[in-house]
Tab-separated table of C-alpha atoms and ligand atoms in Angstrom:
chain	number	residue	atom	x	y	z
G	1	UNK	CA	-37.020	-12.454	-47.196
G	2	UNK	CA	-33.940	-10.737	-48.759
G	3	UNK	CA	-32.286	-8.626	-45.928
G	4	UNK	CA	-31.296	-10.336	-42.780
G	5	UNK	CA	-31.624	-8.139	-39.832
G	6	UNK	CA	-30.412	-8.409	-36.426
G	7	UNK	CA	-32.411	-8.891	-33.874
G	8	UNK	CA	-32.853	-5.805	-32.207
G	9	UNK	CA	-33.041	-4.916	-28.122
G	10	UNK	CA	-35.835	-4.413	-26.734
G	11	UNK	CA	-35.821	-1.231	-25.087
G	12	UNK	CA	-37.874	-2.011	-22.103
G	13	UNK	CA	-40.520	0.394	-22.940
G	14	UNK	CA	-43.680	0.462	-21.198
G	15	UNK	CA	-46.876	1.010	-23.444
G	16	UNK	CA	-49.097	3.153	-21.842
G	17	UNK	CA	-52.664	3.669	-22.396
G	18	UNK	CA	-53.951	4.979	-25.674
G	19	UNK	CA	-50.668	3.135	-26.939
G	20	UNK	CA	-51.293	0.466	-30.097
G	21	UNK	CA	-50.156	-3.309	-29.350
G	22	UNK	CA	-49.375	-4.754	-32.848
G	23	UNK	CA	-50.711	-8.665	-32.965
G	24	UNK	CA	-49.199	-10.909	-35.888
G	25	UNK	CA	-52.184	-13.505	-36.418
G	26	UNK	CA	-56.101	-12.648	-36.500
G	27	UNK	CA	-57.524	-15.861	-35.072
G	28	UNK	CA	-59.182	-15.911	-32.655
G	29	UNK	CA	-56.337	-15.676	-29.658
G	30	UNK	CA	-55.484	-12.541	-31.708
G	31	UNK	CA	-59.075	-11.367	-31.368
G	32	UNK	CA	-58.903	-12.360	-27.722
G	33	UNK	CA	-55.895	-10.856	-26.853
G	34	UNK	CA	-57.092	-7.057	-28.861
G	35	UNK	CA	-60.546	-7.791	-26.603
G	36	UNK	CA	-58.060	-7.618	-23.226
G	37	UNK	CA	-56.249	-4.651	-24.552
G	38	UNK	CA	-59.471	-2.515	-25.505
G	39	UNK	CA	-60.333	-3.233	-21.734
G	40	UNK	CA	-57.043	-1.688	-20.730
G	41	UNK	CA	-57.475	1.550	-23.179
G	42	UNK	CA	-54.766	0.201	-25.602
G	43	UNK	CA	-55.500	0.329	-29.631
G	44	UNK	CA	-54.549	-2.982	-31.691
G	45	UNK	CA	-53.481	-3.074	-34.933
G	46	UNK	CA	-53.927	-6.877	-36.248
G	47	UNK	CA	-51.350	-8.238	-38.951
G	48	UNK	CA	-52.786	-11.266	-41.019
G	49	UNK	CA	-52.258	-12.550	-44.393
G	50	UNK	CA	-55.789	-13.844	-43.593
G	51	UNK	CA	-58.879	-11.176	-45.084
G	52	UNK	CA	-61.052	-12.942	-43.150
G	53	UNK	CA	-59.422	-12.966	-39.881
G	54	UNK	CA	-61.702	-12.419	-36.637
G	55	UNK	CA	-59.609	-10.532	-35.118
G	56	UNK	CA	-60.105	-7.417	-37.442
G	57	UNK	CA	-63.215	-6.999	-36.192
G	58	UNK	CA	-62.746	-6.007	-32.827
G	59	UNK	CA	-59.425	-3.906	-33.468
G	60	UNK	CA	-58.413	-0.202	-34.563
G	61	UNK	CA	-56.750	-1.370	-37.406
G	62	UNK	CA	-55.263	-4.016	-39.416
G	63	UNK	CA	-53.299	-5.151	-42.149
G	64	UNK	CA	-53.854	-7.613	-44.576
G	65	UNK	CA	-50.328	-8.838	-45.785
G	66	UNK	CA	-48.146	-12.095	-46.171
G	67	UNK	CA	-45.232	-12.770	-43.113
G	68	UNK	CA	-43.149	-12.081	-46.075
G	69	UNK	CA	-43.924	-8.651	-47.109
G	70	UNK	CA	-40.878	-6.528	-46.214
G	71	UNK	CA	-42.335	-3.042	-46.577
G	72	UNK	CA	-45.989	-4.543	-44.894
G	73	UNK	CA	-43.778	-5.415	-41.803
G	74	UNK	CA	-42.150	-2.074	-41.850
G	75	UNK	CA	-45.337	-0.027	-42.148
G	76	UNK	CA	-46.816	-1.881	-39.718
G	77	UNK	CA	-43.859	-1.579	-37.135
G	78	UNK	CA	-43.817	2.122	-37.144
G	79	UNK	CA	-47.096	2.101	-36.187
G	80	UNK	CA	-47.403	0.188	-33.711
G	81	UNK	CA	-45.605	0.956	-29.766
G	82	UNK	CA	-44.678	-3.030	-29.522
G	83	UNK	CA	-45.723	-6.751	-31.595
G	84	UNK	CA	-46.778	-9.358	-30.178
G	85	UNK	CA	-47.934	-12.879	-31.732
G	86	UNK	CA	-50.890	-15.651	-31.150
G	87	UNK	CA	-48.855	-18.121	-32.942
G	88	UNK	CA	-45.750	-19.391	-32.859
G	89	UNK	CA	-45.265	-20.073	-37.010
G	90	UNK	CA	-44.358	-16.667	-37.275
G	91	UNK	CA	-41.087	-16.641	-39.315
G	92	UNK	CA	-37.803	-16.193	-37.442
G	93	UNK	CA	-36.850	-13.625	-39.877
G	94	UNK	CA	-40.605	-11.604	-40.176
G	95	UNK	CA	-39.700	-11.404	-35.695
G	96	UNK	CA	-36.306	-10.307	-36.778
G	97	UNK	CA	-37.354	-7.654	-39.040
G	98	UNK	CA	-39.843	-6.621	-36.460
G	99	UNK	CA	-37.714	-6.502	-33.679
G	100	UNK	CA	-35.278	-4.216	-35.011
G	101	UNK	CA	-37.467	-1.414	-35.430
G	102	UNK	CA	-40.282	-2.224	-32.274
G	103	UNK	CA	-40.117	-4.158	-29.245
G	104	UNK	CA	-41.257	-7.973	-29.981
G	105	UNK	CA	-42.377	-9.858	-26.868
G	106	UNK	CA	-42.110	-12.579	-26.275
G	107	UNK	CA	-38.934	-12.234	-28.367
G	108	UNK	CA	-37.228	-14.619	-31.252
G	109	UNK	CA	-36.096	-16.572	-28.452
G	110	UNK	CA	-39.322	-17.849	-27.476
G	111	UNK	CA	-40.181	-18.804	-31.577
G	112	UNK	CA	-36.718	-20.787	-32.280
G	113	UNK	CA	-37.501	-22.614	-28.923
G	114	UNK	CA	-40.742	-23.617	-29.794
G	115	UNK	CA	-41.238	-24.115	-33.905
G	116	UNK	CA	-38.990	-27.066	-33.955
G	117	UNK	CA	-39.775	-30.118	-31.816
G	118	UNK	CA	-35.896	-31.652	-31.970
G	119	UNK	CA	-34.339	-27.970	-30.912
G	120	UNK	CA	-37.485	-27.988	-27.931
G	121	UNK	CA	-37.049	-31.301	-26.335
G	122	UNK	CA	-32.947	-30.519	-26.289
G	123	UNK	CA	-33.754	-27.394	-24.552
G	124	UNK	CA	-36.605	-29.061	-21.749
G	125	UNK	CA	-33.788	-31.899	-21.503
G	126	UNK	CA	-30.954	-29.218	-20.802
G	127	UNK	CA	-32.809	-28.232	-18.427
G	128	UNK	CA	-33.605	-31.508	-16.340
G	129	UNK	CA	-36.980	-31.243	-17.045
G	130	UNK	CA	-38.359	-34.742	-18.221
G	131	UNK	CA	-39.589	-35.402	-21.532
G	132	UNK	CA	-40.383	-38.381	-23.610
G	133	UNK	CA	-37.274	-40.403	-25.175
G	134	UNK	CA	-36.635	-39.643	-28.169
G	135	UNK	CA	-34.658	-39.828	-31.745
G	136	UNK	CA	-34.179	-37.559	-34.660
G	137	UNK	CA	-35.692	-39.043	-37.440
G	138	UNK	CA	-34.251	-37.528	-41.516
G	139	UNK	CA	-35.105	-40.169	-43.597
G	140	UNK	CA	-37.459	-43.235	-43.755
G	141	UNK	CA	-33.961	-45.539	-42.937
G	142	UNK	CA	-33.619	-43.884	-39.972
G	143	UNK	CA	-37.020	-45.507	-38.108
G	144	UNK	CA	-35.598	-49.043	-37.584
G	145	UNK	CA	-32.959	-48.263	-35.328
G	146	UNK	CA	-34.722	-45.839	-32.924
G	147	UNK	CA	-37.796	-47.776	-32.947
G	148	UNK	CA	-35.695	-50.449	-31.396
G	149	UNK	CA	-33.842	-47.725	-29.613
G	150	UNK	CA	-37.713	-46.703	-27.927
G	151	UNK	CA	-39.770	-49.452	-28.187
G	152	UNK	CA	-43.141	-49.346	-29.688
G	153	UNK	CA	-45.901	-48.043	-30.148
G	154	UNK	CA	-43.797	-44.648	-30.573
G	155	UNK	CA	-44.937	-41.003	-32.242
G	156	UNK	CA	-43.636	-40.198	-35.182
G	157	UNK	CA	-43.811	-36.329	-35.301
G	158	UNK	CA	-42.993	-33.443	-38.169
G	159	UNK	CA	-40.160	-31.402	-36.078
G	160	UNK	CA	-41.813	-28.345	-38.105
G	161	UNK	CA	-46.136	-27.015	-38.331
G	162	UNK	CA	-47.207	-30.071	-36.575
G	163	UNK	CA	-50.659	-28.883	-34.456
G	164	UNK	CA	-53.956	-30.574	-33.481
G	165	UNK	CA	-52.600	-34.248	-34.519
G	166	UNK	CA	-51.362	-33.030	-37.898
G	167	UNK	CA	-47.540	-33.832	-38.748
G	168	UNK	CA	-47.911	-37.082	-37.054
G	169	UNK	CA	-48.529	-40.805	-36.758
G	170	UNK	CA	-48.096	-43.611	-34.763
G	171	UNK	CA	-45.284	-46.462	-35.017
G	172	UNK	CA	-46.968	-50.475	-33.597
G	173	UNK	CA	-45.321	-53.450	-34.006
G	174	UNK	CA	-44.673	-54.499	-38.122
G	175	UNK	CA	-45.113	-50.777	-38.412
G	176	UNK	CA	-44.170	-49.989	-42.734
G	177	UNK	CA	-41.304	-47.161	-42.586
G	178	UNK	CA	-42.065	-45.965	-45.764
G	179	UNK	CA	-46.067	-45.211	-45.338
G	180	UNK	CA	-45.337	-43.747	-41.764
G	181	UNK	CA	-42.570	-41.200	-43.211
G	182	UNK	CA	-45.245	-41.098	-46.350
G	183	UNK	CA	-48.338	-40.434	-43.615
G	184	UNK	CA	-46.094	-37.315	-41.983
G	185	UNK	CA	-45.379	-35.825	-45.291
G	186	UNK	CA	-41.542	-37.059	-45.512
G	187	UNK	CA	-40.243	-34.303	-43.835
G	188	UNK	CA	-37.627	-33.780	-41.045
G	189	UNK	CA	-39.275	-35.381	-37.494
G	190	UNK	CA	-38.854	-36.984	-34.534
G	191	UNK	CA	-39.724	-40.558	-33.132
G	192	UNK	CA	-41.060	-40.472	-29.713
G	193	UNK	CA	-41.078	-43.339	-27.018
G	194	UNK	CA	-44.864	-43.474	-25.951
G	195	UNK	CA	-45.817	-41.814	-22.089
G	196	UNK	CA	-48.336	-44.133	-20.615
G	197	UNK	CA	-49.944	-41.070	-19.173
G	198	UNK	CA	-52.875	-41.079	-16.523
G	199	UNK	CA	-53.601	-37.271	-17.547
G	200	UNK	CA	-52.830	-34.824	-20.214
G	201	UNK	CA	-52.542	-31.362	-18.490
G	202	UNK	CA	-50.751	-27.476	-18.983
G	203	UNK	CA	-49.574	-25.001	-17.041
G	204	UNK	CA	-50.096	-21.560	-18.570
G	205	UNK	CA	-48.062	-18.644	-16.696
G	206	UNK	CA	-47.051	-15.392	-17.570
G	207	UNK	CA	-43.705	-13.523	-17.402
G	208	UNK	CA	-43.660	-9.704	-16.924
G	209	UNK	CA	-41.071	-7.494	-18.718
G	210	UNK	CA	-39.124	-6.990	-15.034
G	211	UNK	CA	-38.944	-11.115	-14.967
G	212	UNK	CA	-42.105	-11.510	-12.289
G	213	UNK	CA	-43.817	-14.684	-13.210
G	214	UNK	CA	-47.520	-15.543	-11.941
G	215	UNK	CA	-49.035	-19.183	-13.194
G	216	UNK	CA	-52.659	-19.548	-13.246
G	217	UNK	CA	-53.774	-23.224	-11.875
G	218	UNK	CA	-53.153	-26.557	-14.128
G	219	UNK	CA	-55.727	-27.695	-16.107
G	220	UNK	CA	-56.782	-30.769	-17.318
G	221	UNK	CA	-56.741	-31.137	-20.897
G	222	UNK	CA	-59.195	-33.843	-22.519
G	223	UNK	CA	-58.599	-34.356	-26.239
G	224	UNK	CA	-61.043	-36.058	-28.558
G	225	UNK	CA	-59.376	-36.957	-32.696
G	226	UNK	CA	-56.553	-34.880	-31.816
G	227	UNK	CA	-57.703	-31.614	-30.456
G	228	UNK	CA	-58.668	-29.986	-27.311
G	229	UNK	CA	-62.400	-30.889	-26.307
G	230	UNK	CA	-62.887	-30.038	-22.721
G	231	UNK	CA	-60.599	-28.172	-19.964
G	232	UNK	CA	-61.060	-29.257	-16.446
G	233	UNK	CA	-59.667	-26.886	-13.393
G	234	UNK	CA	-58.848	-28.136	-10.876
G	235	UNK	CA	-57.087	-30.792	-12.805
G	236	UNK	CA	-56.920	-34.240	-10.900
G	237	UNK	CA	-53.545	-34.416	-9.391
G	238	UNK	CA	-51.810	-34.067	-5.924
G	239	UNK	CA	-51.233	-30.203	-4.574
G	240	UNK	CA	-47.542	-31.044	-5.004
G	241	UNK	CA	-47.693	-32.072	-8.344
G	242	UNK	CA	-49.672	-28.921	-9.141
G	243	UNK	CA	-46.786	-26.915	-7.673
G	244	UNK	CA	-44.260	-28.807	-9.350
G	245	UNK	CA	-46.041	-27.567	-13.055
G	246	UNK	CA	-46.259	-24.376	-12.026
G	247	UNK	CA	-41.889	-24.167	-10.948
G	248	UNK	CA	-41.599	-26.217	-14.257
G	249	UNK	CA	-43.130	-23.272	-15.939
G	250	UNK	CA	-41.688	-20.342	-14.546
G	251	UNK	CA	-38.366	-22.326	-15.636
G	252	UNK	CA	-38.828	-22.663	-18.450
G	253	UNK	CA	-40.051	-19.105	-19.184
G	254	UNK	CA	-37.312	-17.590	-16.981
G	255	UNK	CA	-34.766	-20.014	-19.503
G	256	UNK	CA	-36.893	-18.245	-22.436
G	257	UNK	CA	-36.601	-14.888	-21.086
G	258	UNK	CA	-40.051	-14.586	-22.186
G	259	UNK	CA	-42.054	-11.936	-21.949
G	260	UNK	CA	-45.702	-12.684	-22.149
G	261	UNK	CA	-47.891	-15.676	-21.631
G	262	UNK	CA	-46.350	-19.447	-21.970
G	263	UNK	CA	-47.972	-22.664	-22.041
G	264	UNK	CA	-45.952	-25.488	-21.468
G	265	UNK	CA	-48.051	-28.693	-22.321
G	266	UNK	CA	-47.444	-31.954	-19.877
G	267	UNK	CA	-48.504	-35.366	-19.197
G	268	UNK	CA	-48.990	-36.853	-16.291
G	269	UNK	CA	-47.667	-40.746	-15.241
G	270	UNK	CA	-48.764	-42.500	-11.961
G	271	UNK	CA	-47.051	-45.657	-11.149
G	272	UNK	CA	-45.914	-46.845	-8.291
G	273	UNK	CA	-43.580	-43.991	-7.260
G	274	UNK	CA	-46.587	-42.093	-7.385
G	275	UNK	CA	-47.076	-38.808	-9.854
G	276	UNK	CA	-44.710	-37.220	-12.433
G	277	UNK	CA	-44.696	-34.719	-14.743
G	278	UNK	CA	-43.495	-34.966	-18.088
G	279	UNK	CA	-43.168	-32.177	-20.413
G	280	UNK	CA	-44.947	-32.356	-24.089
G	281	UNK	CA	-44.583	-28.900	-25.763
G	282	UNK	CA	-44.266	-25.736	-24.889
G	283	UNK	CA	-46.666	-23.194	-26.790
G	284	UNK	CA	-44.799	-19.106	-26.155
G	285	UNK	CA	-48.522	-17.643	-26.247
G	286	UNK	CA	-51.792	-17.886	-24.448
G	287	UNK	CA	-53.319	-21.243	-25.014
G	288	UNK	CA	-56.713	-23.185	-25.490
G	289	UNK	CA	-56.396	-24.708	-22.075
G	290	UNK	CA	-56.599	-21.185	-20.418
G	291	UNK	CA	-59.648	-20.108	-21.838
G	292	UNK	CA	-61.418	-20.812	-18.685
G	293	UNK	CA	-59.484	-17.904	-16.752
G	294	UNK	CA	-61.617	-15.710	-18.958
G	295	UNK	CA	-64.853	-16.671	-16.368
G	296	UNK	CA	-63.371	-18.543	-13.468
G	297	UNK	CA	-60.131	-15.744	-12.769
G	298	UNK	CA	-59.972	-12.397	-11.277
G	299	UNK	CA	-57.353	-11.800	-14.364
G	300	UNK	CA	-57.762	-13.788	-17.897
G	301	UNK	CA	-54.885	-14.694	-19.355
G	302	UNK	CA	-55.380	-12.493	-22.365
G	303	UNK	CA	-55.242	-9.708	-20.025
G	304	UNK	CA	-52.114	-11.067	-18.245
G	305	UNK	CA	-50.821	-11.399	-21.448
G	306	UNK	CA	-51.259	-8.165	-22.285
G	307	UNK	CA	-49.568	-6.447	-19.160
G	308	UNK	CA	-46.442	-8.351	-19.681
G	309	UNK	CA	-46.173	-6.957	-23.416
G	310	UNK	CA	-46.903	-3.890	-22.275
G	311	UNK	CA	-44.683	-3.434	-19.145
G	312	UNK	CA	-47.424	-3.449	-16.552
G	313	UNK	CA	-47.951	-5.109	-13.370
G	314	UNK	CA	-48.658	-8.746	-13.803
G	315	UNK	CA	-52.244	-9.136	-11.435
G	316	UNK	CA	-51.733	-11.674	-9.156
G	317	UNK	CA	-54.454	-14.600	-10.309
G	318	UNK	CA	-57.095	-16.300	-8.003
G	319	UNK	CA	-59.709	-18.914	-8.991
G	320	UNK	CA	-63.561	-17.796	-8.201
G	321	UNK	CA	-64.944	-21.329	-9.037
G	322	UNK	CA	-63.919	-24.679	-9.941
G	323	UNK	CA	-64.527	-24.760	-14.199
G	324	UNK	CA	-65.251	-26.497	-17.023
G	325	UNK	CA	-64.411	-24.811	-20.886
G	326	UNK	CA	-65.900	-26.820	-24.058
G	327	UNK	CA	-64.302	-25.935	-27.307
G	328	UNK	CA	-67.620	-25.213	-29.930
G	329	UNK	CA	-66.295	-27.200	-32.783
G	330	UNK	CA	-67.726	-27.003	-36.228
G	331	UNK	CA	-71.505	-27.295	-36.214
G	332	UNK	CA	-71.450	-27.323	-32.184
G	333	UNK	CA	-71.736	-23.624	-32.550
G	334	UNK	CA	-75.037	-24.072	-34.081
G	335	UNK	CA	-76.248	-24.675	-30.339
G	336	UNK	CA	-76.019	-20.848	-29.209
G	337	UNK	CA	-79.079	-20.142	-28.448
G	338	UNK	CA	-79.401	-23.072	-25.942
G	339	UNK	CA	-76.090	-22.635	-24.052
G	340	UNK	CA	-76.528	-18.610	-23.935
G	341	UNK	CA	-79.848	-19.755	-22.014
G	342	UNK	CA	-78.105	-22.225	-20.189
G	343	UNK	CA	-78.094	-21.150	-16.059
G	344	UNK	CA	-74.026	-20.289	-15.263
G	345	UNK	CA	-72.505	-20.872	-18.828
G	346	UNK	CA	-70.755	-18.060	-20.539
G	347	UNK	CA	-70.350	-18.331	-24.316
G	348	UNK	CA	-67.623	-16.905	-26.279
G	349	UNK	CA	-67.994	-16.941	-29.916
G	350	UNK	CA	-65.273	-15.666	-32.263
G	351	UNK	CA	-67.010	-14.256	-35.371
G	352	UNK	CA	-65.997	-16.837	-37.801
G	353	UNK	CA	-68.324	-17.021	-40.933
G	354	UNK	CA	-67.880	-20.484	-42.068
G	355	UNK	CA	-68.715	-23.498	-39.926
G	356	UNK	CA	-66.016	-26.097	-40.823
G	357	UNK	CA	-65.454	-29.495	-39.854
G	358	UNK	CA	-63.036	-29.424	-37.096
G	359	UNK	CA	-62.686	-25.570	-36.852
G	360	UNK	CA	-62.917	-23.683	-33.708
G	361	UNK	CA	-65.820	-21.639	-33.645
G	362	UNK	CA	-66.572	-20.658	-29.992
G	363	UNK	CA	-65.834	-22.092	-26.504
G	364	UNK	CA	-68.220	-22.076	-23.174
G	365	UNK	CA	-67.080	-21.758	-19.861
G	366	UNK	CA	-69.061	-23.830	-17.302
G	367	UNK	CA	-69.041	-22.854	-13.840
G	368	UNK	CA	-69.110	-25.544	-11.381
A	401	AMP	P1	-48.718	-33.095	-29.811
A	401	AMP	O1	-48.952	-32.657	-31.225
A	401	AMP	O2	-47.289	-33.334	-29.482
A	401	AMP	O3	-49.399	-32.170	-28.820
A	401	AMP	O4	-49.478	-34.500	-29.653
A	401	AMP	C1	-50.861	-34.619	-29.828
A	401	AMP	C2	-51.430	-35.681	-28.896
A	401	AMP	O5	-50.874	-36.966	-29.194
A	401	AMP	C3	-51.104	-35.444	-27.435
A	401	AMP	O6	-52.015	-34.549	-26.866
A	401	AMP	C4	-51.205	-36.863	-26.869
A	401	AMP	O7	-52.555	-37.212	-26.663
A	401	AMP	C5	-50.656	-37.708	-27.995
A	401	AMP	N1	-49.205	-37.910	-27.838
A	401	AMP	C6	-48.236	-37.129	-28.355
A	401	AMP	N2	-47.012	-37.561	-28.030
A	401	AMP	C7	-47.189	-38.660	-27.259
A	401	AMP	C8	-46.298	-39.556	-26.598
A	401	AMP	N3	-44.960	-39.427	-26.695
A	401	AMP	N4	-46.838	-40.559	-25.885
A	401	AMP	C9	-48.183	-40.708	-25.783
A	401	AMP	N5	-49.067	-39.894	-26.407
A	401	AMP	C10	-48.594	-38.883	-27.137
């Protein structure tokens, strides 16, 4: 992108209804999120380089256009009362553009934070939050010296576009340095020490524009080849160790000065001085894991996303029922008849034409 604008101030507007929320992305957290704000009488207007995007279906209008496309962005901005994202790729500079003409939330801030896993871990570490050891990694010549730094098995991971497994590889004893840098697609990463977690869990909060916070409960995050299978609330752990997610998320959010809803992914170690949290990633948007608030919550967290970009009242969440959400992946989704039939499942489909291997097509919320 040729000009480089300045991040502009957000004004602290509040968007009231029969405003338009402007979404970059059209998958299916976009879609989500334009769902929430129909319910609360706002118009969306979805930006995606994507044609096929589910999200376009259920909003007032959208754009089809590449991150990249000055005078796209600026249309789009004009015409739109604030932007919000489902992603966190979005380019520093397409937020930048944005932001100067339209309130962004959450802001640049929240994208520079979380699109690069060296600057992320420096920022949970200034902060005292624990996180796994780790090295920068810029070169294949590099891996020697931190793996004996860490100690193996250790993570090799992308710093950049890493998601669902992708971007990464892991280091064992004899490990070759040039087929792991090779595997990871030679680009600038990171070498984690391994967690010997019990659990994998998040804590997804949100963060009004007046900096209230309001965390929904953790949940338990089961992953089968690298993505999210099953969500599990309540999540396994001691009431304390619950409460010490949800402070470790409002700090982080608070440190943000995000506006909107933040995941922070963690895992959690027992040994013998009992449970501890350590911190994975943090995703600046609503998450997989929080799908279940959609059917278990008095608020979803696409709603509660959508009154902290739009300067309302955050609702104060509360858990009807204990819940399990399944992610419909690929040719799961062929199963719709049986689990709309099933007796207290509720089935959420997002529109998406083509079944794919490994593509998220739908989740179901289980009520226990
Ligand atoms: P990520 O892309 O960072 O979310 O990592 C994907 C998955 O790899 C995580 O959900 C964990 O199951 C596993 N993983 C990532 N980093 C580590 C680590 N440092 N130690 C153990 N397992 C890890």
């Amino acid at each position: 992108m040729s000009a480089v604008a300045t991040a502009g101030r957000d004004d602290g507007r509040v968007l009231a209804p029969g405003a338009t929320l402007g979404i970059l992305g059209g998958g299916q957290l976009g879609r989500m999120i334009a769902l929430a704000a129909a319910r609360l009488g706002l118009r969306t207007h979805v930006y995606c380089p994507d044609p096929d995007s589910p999200a376009f279906d259920v909003s007032a209008a959208h754009t089809v256009a590449a991150y990249e496309d000055e005078a796209a962005l600026r249309t789009f901005a004009a015409g739109v009362d604030a932007v919000t994202y489902e992603f966190e790729n979005v380019p520093l500079a397409t937020a930048t553009l944005l932001s100067a003409i339209v309130p962004v939330r959450p802001g640049v801030r929240a994208l520079e934070v979380s699109q690069d896993r060296l600057v992320e871990k420096r920022f949970l570490e200034g902060l005292g939050i624990a996180v796994a050891p780790f090295r920068p990694i810029d070169g294949p010549a590099d891996l020697a010296d931190a793996a004996a730094a860490l100690g193996l098995p250790a993570v090799l991971k992308t710093r950049r576009l890493g998601y669902d497994g992708k971007g990464q590889t892991m280091l064992r004893e004899g490990f070759d340095a040039a087929a792991a840098w090779t595997a990871i697609g030679a680009a600038p990463a990171i070498l984690e020490g391994f967690v010997p977690f019990s659990l994998e869990c998040s804590i997804v909060l949100a963060r009004g524009l007046d900096g209230g916070t309001a965390a929904f409960d953790v949940a338990e995050n089961h992953h089968e080849h690298h993505i999210l299978r099953r969500t599990v609330v309540p999540a396994a752990m001691a009431p304390e160790t619950a409460a010490a997610a949800a402070a470790l998320g409002v700090q982080v959010a608070d440190a943000i000065g995000h506006v909107g809803v933040l995941t922070v992914e963690l895992f959690l170690v027992r040994d013998a001085s009992g449970e501890r949290l350590v911190a994975n990633e943090i995703a600046p948007r609503v998450h997989n894991s929080g799908h279940w608030t959609e059917d278990a919550a008095s608020v979803s967290q696409f709603e509660q996303h959508v009154r902290a970009v739009a300067g309302w009242p955050l609702a104060a969440p509360r858990r009807f029922s204990a819940v399990e959400m399944e992610n419909l992946i690929g040719a799961d989704a062929q199963a719709w008849r049986e689990i709309a039939g099933e007796p207290g499942a509720r089935l959420h489909l997002y529109g998406k034409r083509e079944i794919r291997a490994g593509r998220k097509m739908g989740h179901v919320n289980r009520l226990r």
